[in-house]
Short mmCIF file of C-alpha atoms and ligand atoms in Angstrom, two decimals:
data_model
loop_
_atom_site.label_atom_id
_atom_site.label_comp_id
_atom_site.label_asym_id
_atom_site.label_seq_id
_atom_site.Cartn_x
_atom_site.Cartn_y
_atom_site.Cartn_z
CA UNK A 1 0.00 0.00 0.00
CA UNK A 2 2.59 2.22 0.92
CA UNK A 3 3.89 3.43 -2.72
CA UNK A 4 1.23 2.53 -4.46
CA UNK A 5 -0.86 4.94 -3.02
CA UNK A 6 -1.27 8.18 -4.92
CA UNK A 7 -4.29 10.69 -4.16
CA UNK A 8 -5.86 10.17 -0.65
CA UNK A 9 -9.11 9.31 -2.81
CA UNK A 10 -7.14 6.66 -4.32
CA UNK A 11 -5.38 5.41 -1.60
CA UNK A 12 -8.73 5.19 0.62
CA UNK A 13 -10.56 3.37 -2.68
CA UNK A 14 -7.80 0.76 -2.62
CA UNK A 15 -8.08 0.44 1.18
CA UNK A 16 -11.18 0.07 0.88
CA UNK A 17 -11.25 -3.17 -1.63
CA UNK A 18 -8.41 -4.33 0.40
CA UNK A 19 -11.02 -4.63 3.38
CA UNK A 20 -13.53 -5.37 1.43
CA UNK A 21 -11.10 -8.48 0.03
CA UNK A 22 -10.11 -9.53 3.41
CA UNK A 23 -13.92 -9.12 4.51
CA UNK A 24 -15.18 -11.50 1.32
CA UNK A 25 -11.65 -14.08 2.26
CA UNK A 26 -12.97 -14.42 6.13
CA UNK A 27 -16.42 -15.34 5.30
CA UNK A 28 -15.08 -17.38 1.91
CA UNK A 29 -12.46 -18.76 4.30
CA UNK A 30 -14.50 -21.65 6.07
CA UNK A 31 -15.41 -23.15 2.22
CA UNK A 32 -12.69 -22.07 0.09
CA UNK A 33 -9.82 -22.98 2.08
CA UNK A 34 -11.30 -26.15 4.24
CA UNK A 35 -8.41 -28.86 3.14
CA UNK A 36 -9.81 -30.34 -0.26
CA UNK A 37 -8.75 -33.89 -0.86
CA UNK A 38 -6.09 -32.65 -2.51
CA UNK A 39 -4.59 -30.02 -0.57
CA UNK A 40 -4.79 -32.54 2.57
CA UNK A 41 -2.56 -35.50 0.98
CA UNK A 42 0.28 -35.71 3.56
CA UNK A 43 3.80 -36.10 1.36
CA UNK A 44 6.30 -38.83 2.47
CA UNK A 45 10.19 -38.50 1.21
CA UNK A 46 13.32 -39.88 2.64
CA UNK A 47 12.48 -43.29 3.47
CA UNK A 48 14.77 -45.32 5.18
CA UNK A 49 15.01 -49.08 6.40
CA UNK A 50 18.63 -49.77 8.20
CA UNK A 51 19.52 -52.59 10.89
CA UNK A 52 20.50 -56.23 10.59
CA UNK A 53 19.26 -60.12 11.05
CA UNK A 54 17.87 -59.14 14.79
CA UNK A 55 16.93 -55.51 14.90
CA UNK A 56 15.99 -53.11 12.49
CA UNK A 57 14.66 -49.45 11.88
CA UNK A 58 12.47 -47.86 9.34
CA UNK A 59 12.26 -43.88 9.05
CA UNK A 60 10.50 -41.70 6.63
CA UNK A 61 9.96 -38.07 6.28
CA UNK A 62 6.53 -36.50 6.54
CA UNK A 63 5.50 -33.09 6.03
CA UNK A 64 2.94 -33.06 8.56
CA UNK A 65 1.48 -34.58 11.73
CA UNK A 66 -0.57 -37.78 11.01
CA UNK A 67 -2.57 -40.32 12.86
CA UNK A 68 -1.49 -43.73 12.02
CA UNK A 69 -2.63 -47.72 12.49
CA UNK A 70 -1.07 -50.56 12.75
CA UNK A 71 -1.06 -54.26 12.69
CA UNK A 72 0.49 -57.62 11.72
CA UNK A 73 -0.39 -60.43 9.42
CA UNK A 74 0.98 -63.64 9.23
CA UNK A 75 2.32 -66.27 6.09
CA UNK A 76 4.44 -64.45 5.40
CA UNK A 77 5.28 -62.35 8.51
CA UNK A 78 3.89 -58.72 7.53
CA UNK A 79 3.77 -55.21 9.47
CA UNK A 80 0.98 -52.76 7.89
CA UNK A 81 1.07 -49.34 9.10
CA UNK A 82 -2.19 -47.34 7.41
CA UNK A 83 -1.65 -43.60 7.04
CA UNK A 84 -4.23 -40.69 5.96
CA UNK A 85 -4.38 -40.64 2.19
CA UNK A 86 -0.57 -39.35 1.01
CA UNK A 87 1.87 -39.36 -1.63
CA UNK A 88 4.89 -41.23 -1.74
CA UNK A 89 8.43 -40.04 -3.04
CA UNK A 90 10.45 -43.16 -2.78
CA UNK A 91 13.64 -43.66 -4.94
CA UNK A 92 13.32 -48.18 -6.14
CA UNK A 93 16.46 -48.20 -4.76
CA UNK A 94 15.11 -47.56 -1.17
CA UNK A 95 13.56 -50.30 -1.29
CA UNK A 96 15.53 -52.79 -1.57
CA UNK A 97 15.78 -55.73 1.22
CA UNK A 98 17.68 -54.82 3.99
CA UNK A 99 17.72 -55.81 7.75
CA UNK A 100 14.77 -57.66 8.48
CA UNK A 101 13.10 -56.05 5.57
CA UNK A 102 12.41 -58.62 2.40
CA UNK A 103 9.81 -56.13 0.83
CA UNK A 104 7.88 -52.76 0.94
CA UNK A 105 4.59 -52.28 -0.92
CA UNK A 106 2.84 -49.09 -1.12
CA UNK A 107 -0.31 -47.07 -2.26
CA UNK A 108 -3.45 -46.06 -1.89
CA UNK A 109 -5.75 -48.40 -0.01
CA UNK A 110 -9.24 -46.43 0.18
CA UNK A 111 -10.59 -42.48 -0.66
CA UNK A 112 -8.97 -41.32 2.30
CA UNK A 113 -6.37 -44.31 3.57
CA UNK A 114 -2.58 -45.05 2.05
CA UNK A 115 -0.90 -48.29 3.05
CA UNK A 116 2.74 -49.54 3.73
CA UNK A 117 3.14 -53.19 3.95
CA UNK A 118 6.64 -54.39 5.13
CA UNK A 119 7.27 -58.16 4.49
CA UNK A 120 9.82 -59.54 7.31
CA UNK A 121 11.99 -62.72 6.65
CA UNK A 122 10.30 -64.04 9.65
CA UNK A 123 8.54 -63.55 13.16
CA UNK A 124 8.83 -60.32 14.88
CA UNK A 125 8.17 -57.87 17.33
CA UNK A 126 7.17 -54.31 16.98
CA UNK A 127 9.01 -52.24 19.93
CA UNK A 128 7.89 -49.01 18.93
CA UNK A 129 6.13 -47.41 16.52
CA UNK A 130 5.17 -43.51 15.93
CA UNK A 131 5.10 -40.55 14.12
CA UNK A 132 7.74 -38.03 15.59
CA UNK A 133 8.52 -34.12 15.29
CA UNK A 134 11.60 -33.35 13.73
CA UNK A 135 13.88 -31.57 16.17
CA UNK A 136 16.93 -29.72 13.74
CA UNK A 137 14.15 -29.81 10.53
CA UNK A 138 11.00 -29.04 9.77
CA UNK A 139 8.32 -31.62 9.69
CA UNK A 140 8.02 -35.11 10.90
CA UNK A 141 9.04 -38.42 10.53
CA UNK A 142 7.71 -42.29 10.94
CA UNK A 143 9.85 -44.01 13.08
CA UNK A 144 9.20 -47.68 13.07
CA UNK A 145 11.42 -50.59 15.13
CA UNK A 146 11.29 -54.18 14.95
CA UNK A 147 13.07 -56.81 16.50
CA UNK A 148 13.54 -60.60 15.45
CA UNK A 149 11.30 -63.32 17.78
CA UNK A 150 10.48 -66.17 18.64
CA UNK A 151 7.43 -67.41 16.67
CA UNK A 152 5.28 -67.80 19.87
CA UNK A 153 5.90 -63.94 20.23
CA UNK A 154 4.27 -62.89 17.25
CA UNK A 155 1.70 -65.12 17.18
CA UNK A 156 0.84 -63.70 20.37
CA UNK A 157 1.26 -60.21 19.16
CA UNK A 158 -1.02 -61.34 16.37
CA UNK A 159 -3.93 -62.56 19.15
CA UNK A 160 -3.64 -59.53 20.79
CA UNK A 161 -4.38 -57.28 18.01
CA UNK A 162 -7.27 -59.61 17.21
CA UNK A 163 -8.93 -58.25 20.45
CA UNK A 164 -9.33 -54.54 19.28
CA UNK A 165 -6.80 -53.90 16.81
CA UNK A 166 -7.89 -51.61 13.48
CA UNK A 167 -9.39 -53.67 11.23
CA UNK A 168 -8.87 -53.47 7.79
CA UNK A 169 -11.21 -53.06 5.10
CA UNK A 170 -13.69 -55.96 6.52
CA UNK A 171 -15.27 -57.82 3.81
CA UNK A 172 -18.99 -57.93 4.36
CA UNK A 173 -21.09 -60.95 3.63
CA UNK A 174 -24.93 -59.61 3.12
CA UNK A 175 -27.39 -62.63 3.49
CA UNK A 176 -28.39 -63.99 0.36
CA UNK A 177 -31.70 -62.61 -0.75
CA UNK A 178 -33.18 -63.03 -4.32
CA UNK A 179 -35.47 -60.50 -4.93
CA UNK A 180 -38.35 -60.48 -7.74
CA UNK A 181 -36.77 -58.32 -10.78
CA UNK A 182 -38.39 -54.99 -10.68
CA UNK A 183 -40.79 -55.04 -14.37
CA UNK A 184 -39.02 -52.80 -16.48
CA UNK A 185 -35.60 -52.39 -15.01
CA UNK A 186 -33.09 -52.19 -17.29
CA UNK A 187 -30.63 -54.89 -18.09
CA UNK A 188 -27.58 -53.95 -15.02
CA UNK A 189 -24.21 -54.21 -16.02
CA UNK A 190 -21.11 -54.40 -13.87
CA UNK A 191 -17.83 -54.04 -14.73
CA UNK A 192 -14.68 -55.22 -12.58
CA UNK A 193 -11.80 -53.57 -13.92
CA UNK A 194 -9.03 -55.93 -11.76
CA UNK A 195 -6.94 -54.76 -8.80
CA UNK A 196 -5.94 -51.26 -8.34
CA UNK A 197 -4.22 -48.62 -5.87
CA UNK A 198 -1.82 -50.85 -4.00
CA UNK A 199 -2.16 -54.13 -6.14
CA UNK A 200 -0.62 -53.42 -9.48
CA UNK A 201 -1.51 -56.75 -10.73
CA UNK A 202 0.51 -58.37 -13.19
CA UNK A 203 3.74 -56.55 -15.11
CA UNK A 204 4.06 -56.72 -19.15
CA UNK A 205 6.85 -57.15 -21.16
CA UNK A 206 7.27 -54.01 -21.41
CA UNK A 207 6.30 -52.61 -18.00
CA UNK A 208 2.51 -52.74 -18.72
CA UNK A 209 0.60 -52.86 -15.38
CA UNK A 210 -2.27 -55.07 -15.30
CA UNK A 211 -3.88 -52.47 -12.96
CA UNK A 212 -4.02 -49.71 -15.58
CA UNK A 213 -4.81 -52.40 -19.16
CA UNK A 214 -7.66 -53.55 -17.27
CA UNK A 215 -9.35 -50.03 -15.80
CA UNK A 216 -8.49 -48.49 -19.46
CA UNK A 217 -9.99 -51.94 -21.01
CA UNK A 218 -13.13 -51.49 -18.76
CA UNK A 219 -13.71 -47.69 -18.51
CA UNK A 220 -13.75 -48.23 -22.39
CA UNK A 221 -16.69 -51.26 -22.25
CA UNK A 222 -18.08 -49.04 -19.92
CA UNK A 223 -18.78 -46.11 -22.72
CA UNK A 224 -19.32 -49.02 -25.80
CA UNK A 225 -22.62 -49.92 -23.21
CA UNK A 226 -23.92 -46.96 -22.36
CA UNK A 227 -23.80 -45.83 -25.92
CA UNK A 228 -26.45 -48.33 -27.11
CA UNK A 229 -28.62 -46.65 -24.13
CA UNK A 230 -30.55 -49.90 -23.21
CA UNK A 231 -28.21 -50.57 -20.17
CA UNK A 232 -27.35 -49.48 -16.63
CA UNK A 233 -24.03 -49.95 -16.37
CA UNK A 234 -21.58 -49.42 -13.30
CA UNK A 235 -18.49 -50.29 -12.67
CA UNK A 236 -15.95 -51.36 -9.12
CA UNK A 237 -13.51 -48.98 -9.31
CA UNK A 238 -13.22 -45.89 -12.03
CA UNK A 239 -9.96 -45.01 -10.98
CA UNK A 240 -6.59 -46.19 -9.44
CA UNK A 241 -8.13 -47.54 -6.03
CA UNK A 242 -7.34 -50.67 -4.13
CA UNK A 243 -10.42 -52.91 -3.86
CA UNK A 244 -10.89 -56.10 -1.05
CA UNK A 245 -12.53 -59.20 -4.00
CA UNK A 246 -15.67 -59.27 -1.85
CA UNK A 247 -16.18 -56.00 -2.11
CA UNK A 248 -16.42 -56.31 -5.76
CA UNK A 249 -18.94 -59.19 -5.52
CA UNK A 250 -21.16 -56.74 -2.91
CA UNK A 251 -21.13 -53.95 -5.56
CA UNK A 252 -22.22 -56.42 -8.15
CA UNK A 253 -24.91 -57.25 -5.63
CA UNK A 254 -26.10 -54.39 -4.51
CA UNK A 255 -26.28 -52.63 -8.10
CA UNK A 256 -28.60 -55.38 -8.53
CA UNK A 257 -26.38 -56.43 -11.77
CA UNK A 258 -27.69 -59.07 -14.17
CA UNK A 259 -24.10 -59.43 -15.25
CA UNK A 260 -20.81 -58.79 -13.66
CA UNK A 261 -17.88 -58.50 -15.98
CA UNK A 262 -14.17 -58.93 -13.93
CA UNK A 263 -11.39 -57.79 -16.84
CA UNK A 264 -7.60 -58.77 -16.22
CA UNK A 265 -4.63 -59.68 -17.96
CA UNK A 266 -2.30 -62.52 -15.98
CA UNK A 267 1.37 -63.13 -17.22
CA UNK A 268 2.33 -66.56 -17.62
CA UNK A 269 5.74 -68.65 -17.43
CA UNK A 270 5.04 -70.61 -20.45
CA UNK A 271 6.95 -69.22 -23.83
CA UNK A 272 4.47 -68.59 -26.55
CA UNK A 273 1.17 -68.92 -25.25
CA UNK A 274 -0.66 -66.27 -26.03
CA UNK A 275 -4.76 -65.13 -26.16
CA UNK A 276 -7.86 -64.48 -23.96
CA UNK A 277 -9.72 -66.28 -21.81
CA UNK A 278 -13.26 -66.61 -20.44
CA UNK A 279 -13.16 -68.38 -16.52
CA UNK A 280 -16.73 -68.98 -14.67
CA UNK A 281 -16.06 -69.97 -11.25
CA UNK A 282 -15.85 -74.11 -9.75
CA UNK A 283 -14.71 -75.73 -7.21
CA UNK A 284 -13.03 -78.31 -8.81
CA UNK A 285 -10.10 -76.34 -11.87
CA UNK A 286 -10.90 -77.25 -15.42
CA UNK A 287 -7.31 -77.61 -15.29
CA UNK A 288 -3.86 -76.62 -13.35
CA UNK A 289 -3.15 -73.79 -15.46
CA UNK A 290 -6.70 -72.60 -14.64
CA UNK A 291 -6.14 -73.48 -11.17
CA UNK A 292 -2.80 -71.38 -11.12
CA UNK A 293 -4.60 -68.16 -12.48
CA UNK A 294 -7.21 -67.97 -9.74
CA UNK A 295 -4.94 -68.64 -7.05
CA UNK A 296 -2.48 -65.80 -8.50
CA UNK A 297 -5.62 -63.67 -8.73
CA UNK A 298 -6.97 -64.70 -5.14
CA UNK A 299 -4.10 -62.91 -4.30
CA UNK A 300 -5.15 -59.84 -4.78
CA UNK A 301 -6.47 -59.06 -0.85
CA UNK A 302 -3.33 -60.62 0.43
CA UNK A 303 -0.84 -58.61 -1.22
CA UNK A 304 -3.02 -55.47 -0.04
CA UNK A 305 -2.82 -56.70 3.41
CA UNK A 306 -6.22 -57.33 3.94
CA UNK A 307 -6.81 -59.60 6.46
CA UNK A 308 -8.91 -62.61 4.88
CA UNK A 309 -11.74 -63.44 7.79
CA UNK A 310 -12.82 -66.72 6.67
CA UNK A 311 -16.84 -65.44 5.73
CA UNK A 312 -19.22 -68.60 5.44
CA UNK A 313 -19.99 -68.79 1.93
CA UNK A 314 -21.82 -71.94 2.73
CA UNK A 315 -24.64 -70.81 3.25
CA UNK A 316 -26.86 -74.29 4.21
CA UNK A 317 -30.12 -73.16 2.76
CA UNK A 318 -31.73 -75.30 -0.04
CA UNK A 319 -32.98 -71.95 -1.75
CA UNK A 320 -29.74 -70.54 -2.13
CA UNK A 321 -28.27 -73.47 -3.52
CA UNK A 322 -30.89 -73.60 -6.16
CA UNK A 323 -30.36 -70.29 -7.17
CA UNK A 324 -26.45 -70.50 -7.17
CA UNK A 325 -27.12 -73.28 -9.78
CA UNK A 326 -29.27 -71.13 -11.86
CA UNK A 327 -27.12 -68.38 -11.12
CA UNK A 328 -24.29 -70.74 -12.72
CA UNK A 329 -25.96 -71.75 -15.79
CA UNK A 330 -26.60 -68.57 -17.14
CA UNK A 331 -22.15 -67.83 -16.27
CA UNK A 332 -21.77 -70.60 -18.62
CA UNK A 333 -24.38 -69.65 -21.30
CA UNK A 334 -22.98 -66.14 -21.26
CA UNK A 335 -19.16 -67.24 -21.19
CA UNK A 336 -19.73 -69.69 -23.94
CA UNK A 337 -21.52 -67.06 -25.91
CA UNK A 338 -18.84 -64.15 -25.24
CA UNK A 339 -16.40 -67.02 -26.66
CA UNK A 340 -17.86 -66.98 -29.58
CA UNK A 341 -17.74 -63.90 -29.85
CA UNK A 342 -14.40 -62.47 -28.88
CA UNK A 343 -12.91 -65.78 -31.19
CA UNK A 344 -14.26 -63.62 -34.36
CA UNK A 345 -11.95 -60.98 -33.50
CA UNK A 346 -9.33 -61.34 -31.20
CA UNK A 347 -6.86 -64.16 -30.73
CA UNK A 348 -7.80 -66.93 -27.74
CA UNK A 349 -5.67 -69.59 -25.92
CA UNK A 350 -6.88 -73.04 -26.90
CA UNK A 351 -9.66 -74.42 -25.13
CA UNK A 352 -10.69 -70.68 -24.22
CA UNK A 353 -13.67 -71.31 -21.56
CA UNK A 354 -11.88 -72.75 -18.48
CA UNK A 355 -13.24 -72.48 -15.06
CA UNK A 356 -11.85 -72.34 -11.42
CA UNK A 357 -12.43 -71.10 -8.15
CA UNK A 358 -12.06 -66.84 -8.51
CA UNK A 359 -13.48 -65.55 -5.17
CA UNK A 360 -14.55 -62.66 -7.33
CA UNK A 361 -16.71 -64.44 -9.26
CA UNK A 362 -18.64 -65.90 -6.18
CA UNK A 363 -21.92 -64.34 -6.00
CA UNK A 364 -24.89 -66.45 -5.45
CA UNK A 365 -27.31 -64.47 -7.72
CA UNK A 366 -25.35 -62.52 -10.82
CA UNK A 367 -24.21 -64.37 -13.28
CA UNK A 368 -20.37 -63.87 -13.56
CA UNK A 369 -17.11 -64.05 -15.91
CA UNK A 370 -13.70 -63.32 -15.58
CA UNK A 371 -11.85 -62.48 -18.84
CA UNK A 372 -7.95 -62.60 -19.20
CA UNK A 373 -7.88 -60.06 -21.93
CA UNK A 374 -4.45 -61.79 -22.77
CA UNK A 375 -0.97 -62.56 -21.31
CA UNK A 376 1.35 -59.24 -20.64
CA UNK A 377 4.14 -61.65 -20.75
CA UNK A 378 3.44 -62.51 -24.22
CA UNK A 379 4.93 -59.35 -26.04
CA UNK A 380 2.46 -59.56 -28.96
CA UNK A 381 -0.72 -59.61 -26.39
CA UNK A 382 1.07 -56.79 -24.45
CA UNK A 383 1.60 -54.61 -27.69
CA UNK A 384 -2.41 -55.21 -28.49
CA UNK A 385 -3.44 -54.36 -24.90
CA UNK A 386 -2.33 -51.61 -25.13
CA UNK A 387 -3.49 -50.55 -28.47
CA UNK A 388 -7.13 -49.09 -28.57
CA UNK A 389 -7.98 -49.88 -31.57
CA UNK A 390 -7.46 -53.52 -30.34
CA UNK A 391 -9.22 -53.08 -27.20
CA UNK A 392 -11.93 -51.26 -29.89
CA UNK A 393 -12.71 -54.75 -31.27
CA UNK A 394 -12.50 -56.74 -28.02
CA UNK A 395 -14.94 -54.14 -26.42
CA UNK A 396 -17.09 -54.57 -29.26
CA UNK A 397 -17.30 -58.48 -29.58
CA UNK A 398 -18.26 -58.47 -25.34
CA UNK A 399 -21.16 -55.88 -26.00
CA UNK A 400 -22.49 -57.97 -29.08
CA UNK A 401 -22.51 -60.99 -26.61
CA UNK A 402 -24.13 -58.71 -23.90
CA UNK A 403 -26.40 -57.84 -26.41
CA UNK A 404 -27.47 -61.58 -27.27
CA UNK A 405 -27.43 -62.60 -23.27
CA UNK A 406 -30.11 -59.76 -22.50
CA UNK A 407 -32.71 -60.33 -25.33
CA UNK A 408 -32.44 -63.97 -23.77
CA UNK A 409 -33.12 -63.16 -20.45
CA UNK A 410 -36.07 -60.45 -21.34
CA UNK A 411 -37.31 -63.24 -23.81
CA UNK A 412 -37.10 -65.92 -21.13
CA UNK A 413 -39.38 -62.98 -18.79
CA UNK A 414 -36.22 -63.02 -16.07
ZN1 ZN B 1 -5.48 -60.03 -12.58
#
């Protein structure tokens, strides 16, 4: 103000706005600046893991205060420390084994929730844990100790935290309920576009991550359905967000779908196989490769660090079982159907329905398929992942079989 100001009529005119701007900034205060999602993201740098075969330390930098949570999981021996939503600068090399360290995993774990996961080459203690203020910096850091134990320790450790320790994500297991299809309600699409946020999924060739072929691959089915305007259509996730595999069944649920859609695309040790896949879920593997690729992607919680409570999926109720056998006669009617379509366009693996036991593919009453869009080990079916007009002809093939499954089911009055 102090050279700007001219004329007293001037200078009182731009004192005046200046009041007036600090006047509009108080009241704008409480909704302009309350911490958006973004602005809040705490901002991790400088992590750290040092010590040997019996004791060792893990620091990291934060720019801010932050509550944290904690707990263990077993097979293998795991600490998970949960942290407000934040972004992580970590340099690969950082995290390379060292101490009692075998492996760090990282990401975002819900809206609001980022995840660390250390692996430990075996049992463990935790003998302190905490976010502390830097003294000679700004800022704050994660201090985290662990010591090497006797098995009976952790296991002990482990029953303790069972008492009232955070859990994570809990996978809920609503009662099974059929309920009479509203007349008129459109055909209900959901699409599962596999793992996400802290579960990359499989790696390509070429550094392709599963995570991002299959929400691309599905955000892109997605649009091909709602074009044709006769479908609701919704999908798990719509952006890079970790997901528990019964949550994905519960959406699929309680969207009410008619058909739910899980994309991926495994890698596979075998040279030269190459192609897509259609699974429906069994108990009993078509065969061990098909066995192999449901176990890899049963994964998918574990890696998160989401504690797998053992839900009873048996449910003993004559009802239910009758209509998990319709349920499963219309997964194999549709996946025999989207076979023949996708094998007019894109290239499949021989013998390309297979079924196994996919705990995403596990609800009682919506039909269900898993497609492996192809293998990202196989260069060739990495290359075409990734190229839309591929995807453009895959996408198209799954909607004509959509298509043919609906006018079935309005035909057949379901
Ligand atoms: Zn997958």
């Amino acid at each position: 103000m102090r050279r700007l100001c001219g004329p007293l009529s001037d200078c009182l005119k731009r004192a005046g706005l200046l009041f007036l701007a600090v006047l509009l900034l108080g009241f704008a205060a409480p909704l302009t600046m309350r911490p958006s999602a973004h602005a809040d993201i705490l901002k991790a740098h400088d992590f750290l893991v040092a010590g040997d075969a019996v004791r060792t330390r893990i620091v990291m930098q934060l720019d801010d205060d932050a509550s944290l949570n904690w707990f263990l999981l077993r097979s293998p021996h795991r600490l998970v420390v949960d942290l407000p939503q934040t972004s992580f600068a970590i340099a690969p090399a950082d995290l390379k084994p060292r101490g009692l360290v075998t492996n760090v995993r990282y990401g975002k774990i819900s809206d609001d929730h980022s995840r660390m996961i250390f692996a430990v080459n075996g049992p463990f203690t935790v003998d302190g844990i905490s976010i502390v203020k830097n003294e000679s910096s700004s800022g704050y850091r994660l201090v985290a100790d662990i010591v090497a134990s006797p098995e009976a320790d952790f296991e002990a450790a482990l029953a303790k935290q069972a008492g009232g320790a955070p859990k994570a994500a809990a996978a809920t297991d609503e009662p099974v309920d059929m309920k009479p299809e509203a007349p008129g309600k459109p055909f209900t699409v959901v699409i599962d576009p596999g793992h996400g946020g802290i579960d990359g999924g499989a790696e390509g060739v070429s550094g392709t991550i599963e995570k991002n072929v299959t929400l691309a691959f599905g955000t892109e089915l997605r649009d091909a359905l709602e074009k044709v305007g006769k479908y609701k259509v919704f999908m798990t996730r719509d952006d890079d967000r970790f997901l528990p595999l019964d949550e994905r069944v519960r959406i699929a649920r309680q969207d009410d779908a008619d058909l739910f859609i899980s994309i991926h695309a495994d890698t596979i040790s075998v040279k030269g196989i190459r192609g897509a896949t259609v699974y429906t879920v069994s108990d009993k593997a078509s065969d061990a490769a098909a066995a192999a690729v449901a176990s890899r992607e049963n994964l998918s919680d574990d890696l998160a660090g989401v504690e797998i409570t053992e839900a009873n999926h048996d449910v003993a109720d004559i009802l239910v079982d009758l209509i998990r056998r319709e349920t499963h006669s219309f997964s194999i009617r549709f996946a025999r159907s989207l076979v023949g379509q996708l094998s007019n366009t894109i290239e499949m693996i021989n013998h390309p329905h297979r079924f196994a036991g996919f705990r995403v593919l596990r609800a009682p009453d919506v039909p269900s398929v898993l497609i492996e869009l192809g293998y990202l080990s196989n260069p060739k079916d990495e290359a075409e992942l990734r190229d839309p007009k591929w995807r453009a002809k895959a996408v198209d093939s799954i909607c004509k079989a959509i298509s043919l499954f609906a006018a079935a089911k309005v035909r057949a009055g379901g």
